[in-house]
Structure formats: C-alpha cells, structure tokens
mmCIF file of C-alpha atoms in Angstrom:
data_model
loop_
_atom_site.group_PDB
_atom_site.id
_atom_site.type_symbol
_atom_site.label_atom_id
_atom_site.label_comp_id
_atom_site.label_asym_id
_atom_site.label_seq_id
_atom_site.Cartn_x
_atom_site.Cartn_y
_atom_site.Cartn_z
ATOM 1 C CA MET A 1 0.482 -30.172 -13.343
ATOM 2 C CA ASN A 2 0.313 -26.746 -13.158
ATOM 3 C CA ARG A 3 3.454 -24.651 -12.864
ATOM 4 C CA GLN A 4 2.892 -24.197 -8.960
ATOM 5 C CA THR A 5 3.622 -27.643 -8.289
ATOM 6 C CA THR A 6 6.473 -28.152 -10.438
ATOM 7 C CA SER A 7 8.387 -24.780 -9.343
ATOM 8 C CA ASN A 8 11.548 -25.497 -7.043
ATOM 9 C CA LYS A 9 13.600 -23.601 -4.888
ATOM 10 C CA THR A 10 15.666 -21.604 -7.151
ATOM 11 C CA SER A 11 12.634 -20.654 -9.185
ATOM 12 C CA ALA A 12 10.834 -19.574 -5.910
ATOM 13 C CA LEU A 13 13.505 -16.790 -5.400
ATOM 14 C CA SER A 14 13.927 -15.532 -8.974
ATOM 15 C CA TYR A 15 11.455 -13.003 -10.581
ATOM 16 C CA SER A 16 11.168 -12.751 -14.344
ATOM 17 C CA LEU A 17 10.080 -9.361 -15.879
ATOM 18 C CA ARG A 18 6.531 -11.242 -16.345
ATOM 19 C CA ASP A 19 6.351 -12.088 -13.036
ATOM 20 C CA VAL A 20 7.012 -8.470 -11.939
ATOM 21 C CA ALA A 21 4.686 -7.034 -14.387
ATOM 22 C CA PHE A 22 2.035 -9.546 -13.428
ATOM 23 C CA ILE A 23 2.315 -9.095 -9.599
ATOM 24 C CA ALA A 24 2.302 -5.141 -10.224
ATOM 25 C CA LEU A 25 -0.599 -5.305 -12.523
ATOM 26 C CA THR A 26 -2.757 -7.441 -10.193
ATOM 27 C CA GLY A 27 -1.869 -4.997 -7.480
ATOM 28 C CA VAL A 28 -3.105 -1.988 -9.644
ATOM 29 C CA PHE A 29 -6.299 -3.917 -10.322
ATOM 30 C CA CYS A 30 -6.822 -4.518 -6.367
ATOM 31 C CA GLY A 31 -6.219 -1.048 -6.103
ATOM 32 C CA ALA A 32 -8.755 -0.178 -8.756
ATOM 33 C CA ILE A 33 -11.334 -2.456 -7.307
ATOM 34 C CA PHE A 34 -10.672 -1.030 -3.793
ATOM 35 C CA PHE A 35 -10.769 2.530 -4.902
ATOM 36 C CA GLY A 36 -14.511 1.936 -6.361
ATOM 37 C CA THR A 37 -15.140 1.526 -2.641
ATOM 38 C CA SER A 38 -13.200 4.472 -1.110
ATOM 39 C CA LEU A 39 -16.273 6.456 -1.179
ATOM 40 C CA SER A 40 -18.219 3.872 1.116
ATOM 41 C CA TYR A 41 -15.085 4.202 3.166
ATOM 42 C CA ASN A 42 -15.563 7.962 3.847
ATOM 43 C CA PHE A 43 -19.301 7.457 4.478
ATOM 44 C CA LEU A 44 -18.488 4.447 6.729
ATOM 45 C CA ALA A 45 -15.953 6.573 8.560
ATOM 46 C CA ALA A 46 -18.141 9.581 8.960
ATOM 47 C CA GLY A 47 -21.059 7.353 10.304
ATOM 48 C CA LEU A 48 -18.780 5.619 12.963
ATOM 49 C CA ALA A 49 -17.031 8.613 13.892
ATOM 50 C CA ALA A 50 -20.108 10.339 14.669
ATOM 51 C CA ILE A 51 -20.509 7.595 17.557
ATOM 52 C CA GLY A 52 -16.919 7.578 18.420
ATOM 53 C CA LEU A 53 -16.154 4.305 16.638
ATOM 54 C CA GLY A 54 -13.834 6.069 13.867
ATOM 55 C CA PRO A 55 -11.231 3.403 13.784
ATOM 56 C CA PHE A 56 -13.568 0.502 13.144
ATOM 57 C CA ALA A 57 -13.850 1.893 9.403
ATOM 58 C CA ASN A 58 -10.116 1.174 9.421
ATOM 59 C CA ASP A 59 -10.477 -2.097 10.851
ATOM 60 C CA VAL A 60 -13.385 -3.371 9.040
ATOM 61 C CA LEU A 61 -11.925 -2.610 5.696
ATOM 62 C CA LEU A 62 -8.237 -3.389 6.329
ATOM 63 C CA GLY A 63 -8.563 -6.854 4.781
ATOM 64 C CA LEU A 64 -9.524 -5.135 1.568
ATOM 65 C CA TRP A 65 -6.292 -3.514 1.333
ATOM 66 C CA MET A 66 -4.500 -6.625 2.124
ATOM 67 C CA ILE A 67 -5.813 -8.945 -0.760
ATOM 68 C CA ALA A 68 -2.800 -7.963 -3.209
ATOM 69 C CA GLY A 69 -0.150 -9.881 -1.136
ATOM 70 C CA PRO A 70 -1.740 -13.170 -0.402
ATOM 71 C CA LEU A 71 -2.970 -13.267 -3.905
ATOM 72 C CA ALA A 72 0.455 -12.656 -5.226
ATOM 73 C CA ALA A 73 1.895 -15.305 -3.045
ATOM 74 C CA MET A 74 -0.879 -17.604 -3.888
ATOM 75 C CA LEU A 75 -0.506 -17.281 -7.718
ATOM 76 C CA THR A 76 3.107 -17.198 -7.987
ATOM 77 C CA GLN A 77 4.211 -19.218 -5.118
ATOM 78 C CA LYS A 78 7.451 -17.328 -4.891
ATOM 79 C CA ILE A 79 9.175 -16.289 -1.612
ATOM 80 C CA GLY A 80 8.560 -12.545 -1.002
ATOM 81 C CA ALA A 81 5.947 -12.243 -3.496
ATOM 82 C CA SER A 82 3.399 -11.151 -0.774
ATOM 83 C CA THR A 83 5.793 -8.482 0.532
ATOM 84 C CA ILE A 84 6.511 -7.470 -3.017
ATOM 85 C CA GLY A 85 2.805 -7.664 -4.120
ATOM 86 C CA GLU A 86 1.760 -5.618 -0.987
ATOM 87 C CA LEU A 87 4.411 -2.945 -1.509
ATOM 88 C CA LEU A 88 3.513 -2.247 -5.101
ATOM 89 C CA GLY A 89 -0.067 -2.416 -4.458
ATOM 90 C CA SER A 90 0.619 0.377 -1.737
ATOM 91 C CA PHE A 91 2.464 2.170 -4.143
ATOM 92 C CA VAL A 92 -0.232 2.145 -6.634
ATOM 93 C CA GLU A 93 -2.641 3.440 -3.992
ATOM 94 C CA MET A 94 -0.202 6.051 -2.961
ATOM 95 C CA ILE A 95 0.177 7.335 -6.805
ATOM 96 C CA LEU A 96 -3.576 6.864 -7.539
ATOM 97 C CA GLY A 97 -4.200 9.366 -4.868
ATOM 98 C CA GLY A 98 -4.933 7.436 -1.539
ATOM 99 C CA GLN A 99 -5.300 9.955 1.265
ATOM 100 C CA TRP A 100 -2.668 8.287 3.401
ATOM 101 C CA GLY A 101 0.491 8.980 1.452
ATOM 102 C CA ALA A 102 3.815 7.947 2.434
ATOM 103 C CA ALA A 103 2.211 6.085 5.298
ATOM 104 C CA THR A 104 0.603 3.891 2.754
ATOM 105 C CA LEU A 105 4.065 2.574 1.873
ATOM 106 C CA ILE A 106 5.015 1.828 5.331
ATOM 107 C CA SER A 107 1.911 0.038 5.978
ATOM 108 C CA GLY A 108 1.996 -1.851 2.698
ATOM 109 C CA LEU A 109 5.444 -3.037 4.012
ATOM 110 C CA VAL A 110 4.104 -4.140 7.328
ATOM 111 C CA GLN A 111 1.134 -5.754 5.590
ATOM 112 C CA GLY A 112 3.133 -7.760 3.258
ATOM 113 C CA VAL A 113 5.852 -8.863 5.719
ATOM 114 C CA GLY A 114 2.903 -9.732 8.004
ATOM 115 C CA ASN A 115 1.155 -11.848 5.484
ATOM 116 C CA GLY A 116 4.461 -13.279 4.314
ATOM 117 C CA LEU A 117 5.348 -14.516 7.749
ATOM 118 C CA GLY A 118 2.446 -16.929 7.597
ATOM 119 C CA PHE A 119 3.877 -18.463 4.282
ATOM 120 C CA ALA A 120 7.304 -18.491 5.473
ATOM 121 C CA MET A 121 6.160 -20.519 8.744
ATOM 122 C CA THR A 122 5.338 -23.360 6.347
ATOM 123 C CA GLY A 123 8.644 -23.074 4.685
ATOM 124 C CA TYR A 124 7.088 -21.679 1.516
ATOM 125 C CA LYS A 125 5.592 -25.333 0.805
ATOM 126 C CA ARG A 126 1.888 -24.699 1.905
ATOM 127 C CA PHE A 127 0.234 -22.410 -0.545
ATOM 128 C CA ASP A 128 -3.078 -23.757 0.715
ATOM 129 C CA LYS A 129 -5.669 -23.454 3.320
ATOM 130 C CA LEU A 130 -3.009 -23.768 5.995
ATOM 131 C CA GLY A 131 -0.604 -21.335 4.633
ATOM 132 C CA LEU A 132 -3.535 -18.838 4.085
ATOM 133 C CA LEU A 133 -4.749 -19.333 7.627
ATOM 134 C CA LEU A 134 -1.353 -18.645 9.124
ATOM 135 C CA SER A 135 -1.007 -15.702 6.812
ATOM 136 C CA THR A 136 -4.147 -14.145 8.031
ATOM 137 C CA ILE A 137 -3.202 -14.751 11.793
ATOM 138 C CA THR A 138 0.269 -13.289 11.356
ATOM 139 C CA GLY A 139 -0.821 -10.540 9.109
ATOM 140 C CA THR A 140 -3.358 -9.415 11.811
ATOM 141 C CA LEU A 141 -1.139 -9.741 14.742
ATOM 142 C CA ILE A 142 1.919 -7.779 13.034
ATOM 143 C CA THR A 143 -0.364 -4.982 11.502
ATOM 144 C CA PHE A 144 -2.069 -4.425 14.807
ATOM 145 C CA GLY A 145 1.384 -4.072 16.482
ATOM 146 C CA TRP A 146 2.123 -1.292 14.078
ATOM 147 C CA SER A 147 -1.150 0.131 14.567
ATOM 148 C CA MET A 148 -0.521 0.045 18.686
ATOM 149 C CA ILE A 149 2.424 2.551 17.909
ATOM 150 C CA ASN A 150 1.360 4.135 14.669
ATOM 151 C CA GLU A 151 -2.391 4.882 15.347
ATOM 152 C CA GLY A 152 -2.092 4.777 18.774
ATOM 153 C CA TYR A 153 -4.116 2.039 19.530
ATOM 154 C CA GLY A 154 -2.310 1.218 22.842
ATOM 155 C CA LYS A 155 -3.844 4.296 24.277
ATOM 156 C CA TYR A 156 -7.422 2.712 24.112
ATOM 157 C CA ASN A 157 -8.998 1.054 27.037
ATOM 158 C CA LEU A 158 -8.671 -2.520 26.994
ATOM 159 C CA GLY A 159 -12.074 -3.737 26.110
ATOM 160 C CA PHE A 160 -12.156 -1.505 23.048
ATOM 161 C CA LEU A 161 -8.834 -2.640 21.816
ATOM 162 C CA LEU A 162 -9.786 -6.398 22.110
ATOM 163 C CA LEU A 163 -12.838 -5.550 19.884
ATOM 164 C CA LEU A 164 -10.712 -3.637 17.305
ATOM 165 C CA LEU A 165 -8.467 -6.908 17.303
ATOM 166 C CA LEU A 166 -11.336 -8.924 16.599
ATOM 167 C CA VAL A 167 -12.862 -6.988 13.859
ATOM 168 C CA ARG A 168 -9.585 -6.645 12.214
ATOM 169 C CA PHE A 169 -8.884 -10.570 12.444
ATOM 170 C CA ILE A 170 -12.666 -11.094 11.056
ATOM 171 C CA SER A 171 -11.990 -8.388 8.041
ATOM 172 C CA ILE A 172 -8.421 -9.799 7.179
ATOM 173 C CA GLY A 173 -9.514 -13.577 7.652
ATOM 174 C CA PHE A 174 -12.455 -12.835 5.068
ATOM 175 C CA PHE A 175 -10.888 -10.745 2.660
ATOM 176 C CA ALA A 176 -7.162 -11.776 2.772
ATOM 177 C CA GLY A 177 -7.997 -15.281 3.583
ATOM 178 C CA VAL A 178 -11.463 -16.768 2.617
ATOM 179 C CA LEU A 179 -11.987 -14.499 -0.563
ATOM 180 C CA VAL A 180 -8.296 -15.280 -1.823
ATOM 181 C CA TYR A 181 -9.069 -18.832 -1.163
ATOM 182 C CA TRP A 182 -12.091 -18.604 -3.542
ATOM 183 C CA ILE A 183 -10.408 -16.601 -6.145
ATOM 184 C CA ASN A 184 -7.561 -19.241 -6.113
ATOM 185 C CA LYS A 185 -9.990 -21.874 -6.463
ATOM 186 C CA LEU A 186 -11.424 -20.340 -9.563
ATOM 187 C CA VAL A 187 -8.001 -19.809 -10.882
ATOM 188 C CA GLU A 188 -7.131 -23.446 -10.438
ATOM 189 C CA LYS A 189 -10.212 -24.765 -11.713
ATOM 190 C CA SER A 190 -9.692 -22.717 -15.063
ATOM 191 C CA GLY A 191 -6.431 -23.886 -15.474
ATOM 192 C CA ILE A 192 -5.113 -20.379 -16.840
ATOM 193 C CA LEU A 193 -1.827 -20.771 -14.975
ATOM 194 C CA ASN A 194 -0.518 -23.578 -16.849
ATOM 195 C CA ARG A 195 1.189 -21.524 -19.403
ATOM 196 C CA ASP A 196 4.843 -22.571 -19.318
ATOM 197 C CA MET B 1 16.005 16.926 -4.513
ATOM 198 C CA ASN B 2 16.894 13.622 -5.855
ATOM 199 C CA PRO B 3 13.760 11.508 -5.880
ATOM 200 C CA SER B 4 15.289 8.505 -4.221
ATOM 201 C CA LEU B 5 16.815 10.608 -1.269
ATOM 202 C CA LYS B 6 13.764 12.158 -0.921
ATOM 203 C CA LEU B 7 11.563 8.760 -0.648
ATOM 204 C CA GLY B 8 14.227 7.815 1.940
ATOM 205 C CA LEU B 9 13.861 10.974 3.896
ATOM 206 C CA VAL B 10 10.010 10.693 3.921
ATOM 207 C CA LEU B 11 10.112 7.331 4.971
ATOM 208 C CA ILE B 12 12.401 7.731 7.642
ATOM 209 C CA ILE B 13 10.340 10.753 9.013
ATOM 210 C CA SER B 14 7.098 8.978 8.755
ATOM 211 C CA PHE B 15 8.493 5.917 10.604
ATOM 212 C CA GLU B 16 10.122 7.848 13.399
ATOM 213 C CA LEU B 17 6.796 10.078 13.644
ATOM 214 C CA ALA B 18 4.895 7.047 14.712
ATOM 215 C CA PHE B 19 7.014 6.810 17.853
ATOM 216 C CA MET B 20 6.887 10.232 18.663
ATOM 217 C CA GLN B 21 4.501 11.471 21.414
ATOM 218 C CA SER B 22 4.506 15.320 20.656
ATOM 219 C CA VAL B 23 1.402 17.166 19.270
ATOM 220 C CA ILE B 24 3.585 20.200 18.809
ATOM 221 C CA ALA B 25 6.039 18.151 16.685
ATOM 222 C CA ASN B 26 3.429 16.694 14.578
ATOM 223 C CA LEU B 27 2.114 20.306 13.769
ATOM 224 C CA ILE B 28 5.865 21.410 13.007
ATOM 225 C CA VAL B 29 6.296 18.396 10.601
ATOM 226 C CA ALA B 30 2.829 19.198 8.822
ATOM 227 C CA GLY B 31 3.629 22.753 8.656
ATOM 228 C CA LEU B 32 7.018 22.352 7.147
ATOM 229 C CA GLY B 33 5.610 19.959 4.753
ATOM 230 C CA LEU B 34 2.839 22.136 3.678
ATOM 231 C CA ILE B 35 5.502 25.116 3.254
ATOM 232 C CA TYR B 36 7.459 22.746 0.957
ATOM 233 C CA LEU B 37 4.354 21.903 -0.928
ATOM 234 C CA ILE B 38 3.587 25.667 -1.482
ATOM 235 C CA LEU B 39 7.190 26.519 -2.427
ATOM 236 C CA LYS B 40 7.071 23.830 -4.989
ATOM 237 C CA ARG B 41 3.981 25.386 -6.594
ATOM 238 C CA VAL B 42 1.800 22.544 -5.940
ATOM 239 C CA SER B 43 -1.751 23.759 -7.053
ATOM 240 C CA PRO B 44 -3.702 25.160 -4.258
ATOM 241 C CA LYS B 45 -6.702 22.872 -5.498
ATOM 242 C CA LYS B 46 -4.673 19.790 -4.505
ATOM 243 C CA ILE B 47 -3.467 21.385 -1.159
ATOM 244 C CA LEU B 48 -7.053 22.040 -0.251
ATOM 245 C CA TRP B 49 -8.049 18.514 -1.332
ATOM 246 C CA MET B 50 -5.678 16.930 1.066
ATOM 247 C CA LEU B 51 -7.165 19.279 3.806
ATOM 248 C CA VAL B 52 -10.636 18.443 3.062
ATOM 249 C CA VAL B 53 -10.319 14.676 2.672
ATOM 250 C CA SER B 54 -8.727 14.208 5.719
ATOM 251 C CA ILE B 55 -11.415 15.923 7.863
ATOM 252 C CA ILE B 56 -13.321 12.617 8.300
ATOM 253 C CA PRO B 57 -10.453 10.359 9.624
ATOM 254 C CA VAL B 58 -9.010 13.138 11.667
ATOM 255 C CA PHE B 59 -12.159 13.797 13.347
ATOM 256 C CA GLY B 60 -13.163 10.215 13.908
ATOM 257 C CA THR B 61 -9.779 9.679 15.259
ATOM 258 C CA TRP B 62 -10.021 12.495 17.659
ATOM 259 C CA PHE B 63 -13.437 11.435 18.718
ATOM 260 C CA SER B 64 -12.793 7.936 19.462
ATOM 261 C CA PHE B 65 -9.763 8.569 21.501
ATOM 262 C CA TYR B 66 -11.909 11.322 23.342
ATOM 263 C CA THR B 67 -14.626 8.565 24.131
ATOM 264 C CA HIS B 68 -12.689 5.349 24.377
ATOM 265 C CA GLY B 69 -9.008 6.622 25.293
ATOM 266 C CA ALA B 70 -7.421 5.516 28.283
ATOM 267 C CA GLY B 71 -5.159 7.763 30.339
ATOM 268 C CA ASP B 72 -4.582 11.072 29.016
ATOM 269 C CA ALA B 73 -7.245 10.842 26.551
ATOM 270 C CA MET B 74 -7.154 14.486 25.422
ATOM 271 C CA HIS B 75 -3.430 14.212 24.830
ATOM 272 C CA SER B 76 -4.182 11.086 22.771
ATOM 273 C CA ALA B 77 -6.784 12.422 20.837
ATOM 274 C CA TRP B 78 -4.896 15.382 19.796
ATOM 275 C CA LEU B 79 -1.648 13.596 19.206
ATOM 276 C CA LEU B 80 -2.913 11.050 16.756
ATOM 277 C CA SER B 81 -5.258 13.555 14.889
ATOM 278 C CA THR B 82 -2.604 15.911 14.167
ATOM 279 C CA ARG B 83 -0.247 13.046 13.316
ATOM 280 C CA ILE B 84 -2.737 12.254 10.406
ATOM 281 C CA TYR B 85 -2.230 15.770 8.968
ATOM 282 C CA ALA B 86 1.712 15.222 9.260
ATOM 283 C CA TYR B 87 1.316 12.088 7.174
ATOM 284 C CA ILE B 88 -0.719 13.637 4.624
ATOM 285 C CA PHE B 89 1.488 16.547 4.056
ATOM 286 C CA LEU B 90 4.541 14.185 3.898
ATOM 287 C CA GLY B 91 2.755 11.882 1.608
ATOM 288 C CA GLY B 92 2.035 14.819 -0.598
ATOM 289 C CA ILE B 93 5.614 15.647 -1.308
ATOM 290 C CA LEU B 94 6.103 12.240 -2.653
ATOM 291 C CA SER B 95 2.911 12.260 -4.640
ATOM 292 C CA TYR B 96 2.958 15.700 -5.977
ATOM 293 C CA THR B 97 6.649 16.933 -6.364
ATOM 294 C CA GLY B 98 7.714 14.405 -8.512
ATOM 295 C CA THR B 99 6.751 11.672 -11.119
ATOM 296 C CA VAL B 100 6.804 7.870 -10.762
ATOM 297 C CA ASP B 101 9.006 7.740 -13.881
ATOM 298 C CA GLU B 102 11.500 9.878 -12.048
ATOM 299 C CA LEU B 103 11.084 8.045 -8.778
ATOM 300 C CA LEU B 104 11.645 4.543 -10.432
ATOM 301 C CA GLY B 105 14.510 5.913 -12.595
ATOM 302 C CA SER B 106 16.188 7.141 -9.784
ATOM 303 C CA LEU B 107 15.862 4.243 -7.657
ATOM 304 C CA GLU B 108 17.422 1.996 -10.371
ATOM 305 C CA GLN B 109 20.319 4.497 -10.979
ATOM 306 C CA ASN B 110 20.910 5.594 -7.285
ATOM 307 C CA CYS B 111 19.848 2.472 -5.468
ATOM 308 C CA HIS B 112 20.664 -0.083 -8.091
ATOM 309 C CA LEU B 113 17.228 -1.749 -7.916
ATOM 310 C CA PRO B 114 17.098 -4.642 -10.797
ATOM 311 C CA SER B 115 15.927 -3.152 -13.874
ATOM 312 C CA LYS B 116 13.194 -5.901 -14.306
ATOM 313 C CA PHE B 117 11.777 -4.505 -11.126
ATOM 314 C CA VAL B 118 11.781 -0.775 -12.384
ATOM 315 C CA TYR B 119 10.544 -1.521 -15.917
ATOM 316 C CA GLY B 120 8.105 -4.305 -14.953
ATOM 317 C CA THR B 121 6.199 -1.859 -12.689
ATOM 318 C CA LEU B 122 6.599 1.206 -14.785
ATOM 319 C CA GLY B 123 5.096 -0.884 -17.846
ATOM 320 C CA ALA B 124 2.410 -1.854 -15.395
ATOM 321 C CA PHE B 125 1.635 1.529 -14.038
ATOM 322 C CA ASN B 126 1.159 2.978 -17.484
ATOM 323 C CA PHE B 127 -1.882 0.551 -17.574
ATOM 324 C CA ALA B 128 -3.530 2.180 -14.633
ATOM 325 C CA PRO B 129 -5.929 4.412 -16.680
ATOM 326 C CA ARG B 130 -6.844 1.275 -18.581
ATOM 327 C CA VAL B 131 -7.132 -0.659 -15.674
ATOM 328 C CA VAL B 132 -9.606 1.642 -13.922
ATOM 329 C CA LEU B 133 -11.824 1.680 -17.164
ATOM 330 C CA THR B 134 -11.618 -2.267 -17.477
ATOM 331 C CA VAL B 135 -12.889 -2.575 -13.856
ATOM 332 C CA LYS B 136 -15.747 -0.441 -14.894
ATOM 333 C CA GLN B 137 -16.529 -2.219 -17.881
ATOM 334 C CA MET B 138 -16.573 -5.695 -16.097
ATOM 335 C CA LYS B 139 -18.879 -4.283 -13.549
ATOM 336 C CA THR B 140 -21.192 -2.899 -16.508
ATOM 337 C CA ALA B 141 -20.889 -6.330 -18.342
ATOM 338 C CA ALA B 142 -21.762 -8.298 -15.465
ATOM 339 C CA MET B 143 -24.886 -5.773 -14.689
ATOM 340 C CA MET B 144 -26.097 -6.661 -18.146
ATOM 341 C CA ARG B 145 -26.348 -10.086 -17.252
ATOM 342 C CA GLY B 146 -28.152 -9.204 -14.186
ATOM 343 C CA GLU B 147 -24.964 -10.022 -11.867
ATOM 344 C CA ALA B 148 -23.780 -7.243 -9.262
ATOM 345 C CA LEU B 149 -19.892 -7.448 -8.777
ATOM 346 C CA HIS B 150 -18.953 -6.406 -5.400
ATOM 347 C CA VAL B 151 -15.331 -6.123 -3.866
ATOM 348 C CA TRP B 152 -16.047 -9.581 -1.905
ATOM 349 C CA SER B 153 -16.969 -11.182 -5.260
ATOM 350 C CA PRO B 154 -14.229 -13.435 -6.352
ATOM 351 C CA GLU B 155 -15.309 -13.284 -9.866
ATOM 352 C CA ILE B 156 -14.166 -9.599 -10.060
ATOM 353 C CA PHE B 157 -10.808 -10.682 -8.876
ATOM 354 C CA PHE B 158 -10.894 -13.709 -11.310
ATOM 355 C CA LYS B 159 -11.490 -11.622 -14.322
ATOM 356 C CA SER B 160 -8.766 -9.153 -13.126
ATOM 357 C CA ILE B 161 -6.296 -12.009 -12.858
ATOM 358 C CA LEU B 162 -7.190 -13.328 -16.161
ATOM 359 C CA ILE B 163 -6.405 -9.909 -17.753
ATOM 360 C CA SER B 164 -3.407 -9.488 -15.600
ATOM 361 C CA LEU B 165 -1.848 -12.342 -17.060
ATOM 362 C CA ARG B 166 -2.632 -11.531 -20.655
ATOM 363 C CA TRP B 167 -1.366 -7.976 -20.408
ATOM 364 C CA SER B 168 1.884 -9.093 -18.444
ATOM 365 C CA ASP B 169 2.480 -11.435 -21.077
ATOM 366 C CA ASN B 170 2.084 -9.215 -23.870
ATOM 367 C CA LEU B 171 3.877 -6.464 -22.056
ATOM 368 C CA SER B 172 6.986 -8.533 -21.182
ATOM 369 C CA GLN B 173 7.102 -9.903 -24.837
ATOM 370 C CA ALA B 174 6.733 -6.399 -26.236
ATOM 371 C CA MET B 175 9.592 -5.003 -24.081
ATOM 372 C CA VAL B 176 12.021 -7.990 -25.093
ATOM 373 C CA SER B 177 11.140 -7.491 -28.568
ATOM 374 C CA HIS B 178 12.089 -3.669 -28.205
ATOM 375 C CA GLY B 179 15.631 -4.732 -26.980
ATOM 376 C CA PHE B 180 14.820 -5.119 -23.213
ATOM 377 C CA ASN B 181 17.545 -7.234 -21.501
ATOM 378 C CA GLU B 182 16.986 -8.161 -17.817
ATOM 379 C CA THR B 183 20.896 -9.259 -17.270
ATOM 380 C CA THR B 184 23.001 -6.648 -19.294
ATOM 381 C CA THR B 185 24.290 -3.228 -17.926
ATOM 382 C CA ARG B 186 21.936 -0.429 -19.349
ATOM 383 C CA THR B 187 22.928 3.247 -20.530
ATOM 384 C CA HIS B 188 20.590 5.836 -19.700
ATOM 385 C CA TYR B 189 19.420 8.782 -21.607
ATOM 386 C CA ASP B 190 17.982 10.388 -18.300
ATOM 387 C CA THR B 191 20.436 10.279 -15.687
ATOM 388 C CA PHE B 192 19.757 11.002 -11.907
ATOM 389 C CA ALA B 193 22.603 12.405 -9.799
ATOM 390 C CA ILE B 194 22.543 13.225 -6.451
ATOM 391 C CA PRO B 195 23.512 16.994 -6.071
ATOM 392 C CA TRP B 196 26.121 17.541 -3.367
ATOM 393 C CA TRP B 197 23.841 19.919 -1.347
ATOM 394 C CA ASN B 198 21.144 17.111 -1.083
ATOM 395 C CA TRP B 199 23.382 15.548 1.579
ATOM 396 C CA PRO B 200 23.596 18.504 3.932
ATOM 397 C CA VAL B 201 19.738 19.376 3.561
ATOM 398 C CA ALA B 202 18.945 15.448 4.395
ATOM 399 C CA GLY B 203 21.375 15.583 7.263
ATOM 400 C CA ILE B 204 19.920 19.007 8.694
ATOM 401 C CA CYS B 205 16.286 17.370 8.401
ATOM 402 C CA LEU B 206 17.269 14.211 10.220
ATOM 403 C CA VAL B 207 19.124 16.210 12.906
ATOM 404 C CA GLY B 208 16.104 18.424 13.284
ATOM 405 C CA LEU B 209 13.879 15.443 13.526
ATOM 406 C CA GLN B 210 15.975 14.100 16.481
ATOM 407 C CA PHE B 211 15.573 17.497 18.254
ATOM 408 C CA LEU B 212 11.910 17.192 17.789
ATOM 409 C CA ALA B 213 11.775 13.722 19.030
ATOM 410 C CA PHE B 214 13.940 14.071 22.119
ATOM 411 C CA SER B 215 13.119 17.540 23.036
ATOM 412 C CA GLY B 216 10.001 16.502 25.216
ATOM 413 C CA LEU B 217 7.621 19.006 23.575
ATOM 414 C CA PHE B 218 3.689 18.637 24.404
#
C-alpha cells in the first residue's frame, strides 16, 4: 500500500522537514508554470477589458492559482496541507514578482481555507473524487464571498454576478478539481509516493 | 522596521482596505506606500514597472463596473480601480524593502514559527531560479518529442512532482547531515529585534487607518 492509506491521525497533523520542503517546492513549480501564462493573462485581460468584461480574466484563470492547495492535500493527505500549500504558493507568487503583492497572501489564505474546508467536511478521510468535488465547491463559494467584498463584486448587477460565479466554478472545477484528479491518478499509477 | 511587524501591518491594512468604501482613502494609502518606497530608495524602474503592469487590470476593473455596475456605478468604478493601486504599493513594500531571508528569519525569531517551516521553505525558495529553468527544460524536451505541454496538461505537473519529491528528499537529507535539527532550540547568528520605536509607528499607522476607515470620505 502507498503511504497515503497507511497514514493515521497523528501523522496527518505533523509535518516533517521533507514534507514542508516538498509542499513548498510543489508551490514554486505551480508558480513557475503559472508564470509561463501570466503573459497570456494580460492579453486576455486586455481583450476582455475592452468589452467591459475585465473581471472574467480573473475568474477564468482563478482555478490555475488554486492548483497548489488541493494538490498538496491530495499528495500529502495532511490536515491543513491545502492551506499551507496555497499560502506558500502565494508567497512564491509574491516573491517572484506577482502583480498583486500582499493581496496575494490574503487571497492565498482565503483560497487555501476554502479548498481545505471541502476536505475537512469529509473528516480528512476522503482524498478522492468526493473530497476534491467538495473542495472545489467550498473553494468557489469562499473565494467568491471574498471577491464580493474585496473586488467589489457585490456592486455588479445580479445577472453579471451569477455569470461570474458560474465561470469561476468551471475554472476551479477544472483546474483545482479535474486536473488535480488526473495528476493524482498519474502519481498513484507510478507509485512514486511509496517511499517510506 | 522589523520584517514581521511590517508583514503584519501590511496584512492588516490590506484586509481592512477591502472593507473600506472610500476612493480618497485608497489614494492616501497608495500615496503613502509610494512615498515609503521612494524614501527607501527602491529603484525608479521597479516603481514604474508597478505602475505599468497595473494599467490593464485597473482599466478592466473601471470599465466593467462602468458597464455592469449596479447602483452608484461611477463610485464603484473609481473605488475598486484605485484600490488596486493601494494594494500594489502595499505589496511593493513587502517585495522590495526586505528579503525573504530577513522575513523568514524574523518570523522564526519574533513570531516563533517552527524552524522546519522556516528552513524548509527557505531551502525550497532557493531553488526558484532552477525551478523556472526546469519548467522551460521540460517544455522543450516535450517539444522535441512533438508534444506541447500546456498548463492544463497533467504531465507537466506530474514531472514537477517527481522533481519536487527528489529535490525535497535531497534537501532535507543535506540539511540534516549539516546538523539541522527540528526539535532542539537554535542559536542565531543574525538576530532580529523589534526596536522600541516600531511599536508607536505601527500604532500610529493603525490609528490613522481607523480615521480613514470611519471618517466617511468619498
């Protein structure tokens, strides 16, 4: 069996130096892969801004920012891993020169907690399709709530707001849900996590 | 200013800013941030870059509230677009007036963050340039086989995980073999104190922020 299924409650809470380095490195990788696309973000944003749909650039790509969290949770199966993964990921983005600065840290925390809630709802027992599905739902709702306040989404008219919510759910559902599921399947098939 | 205190202050201001409904307050925060950056002799090129890179999102935000906003759309448009500038300069303070080493070192000593988080993260961050290079190599290698790796390809993440596993193993073993211990108390060569004047300055910033928040400015 791989180490995921043999982990028990105490090991689910304690992080070793290696776990921390692993989660941080995965975060750095996600950041680096994402930054390969930041150019396309600006193009997309510019195109959409011209027709008054600027925030969609944000919502379409939000899922990409949120891969690190659920990935860390699925791979390490530890309590709080998605929050730590997302927070480290956003820290990397901030340091590598993301354009949002300190706000990145706060949204990283919001995203991590949002994702983590989904796994928490399963009692940190279901790191599978169900856990991921719940985490994409809670991730969408929590981040959207924060956008209502922070990015002023509450001031849009209702139709526009619902469209934004839908786009965000599709983005998070695909990147932080389906894609993470595919990645995890590759990892499980390869057996690279059986290292203890 | 002590890096941990600076981080805390910037986070509190950023958080409270999200709830504030005043264009002028946003501009004041952005202006003060800009002045701090200039006083700290951050290179004009970096400041210019911060201004340029934000043009698209600021314009996009303004225009979308202008076209789809409910209620006082003009106020929303100006409020949310000026808020972006406030965030960008606040973020610049963290990114450009201190190093990651200082911040993490200070978090360990002043906020008692466990050392494995501090040094695990620090070790991983030092890989950042190699990570960027490795991602490029993976893409190039795949292209030579006639495959294009996109952000939506699970393969690129799988390869990243493989490398992360190997590097984190090597890194933690190297650290332990150089005497790193997760449990014993550490002594420090670089110590981070919080100078006494930091507290009144932080206090003044926070009190000032409350004035901005509750004064009912436009």
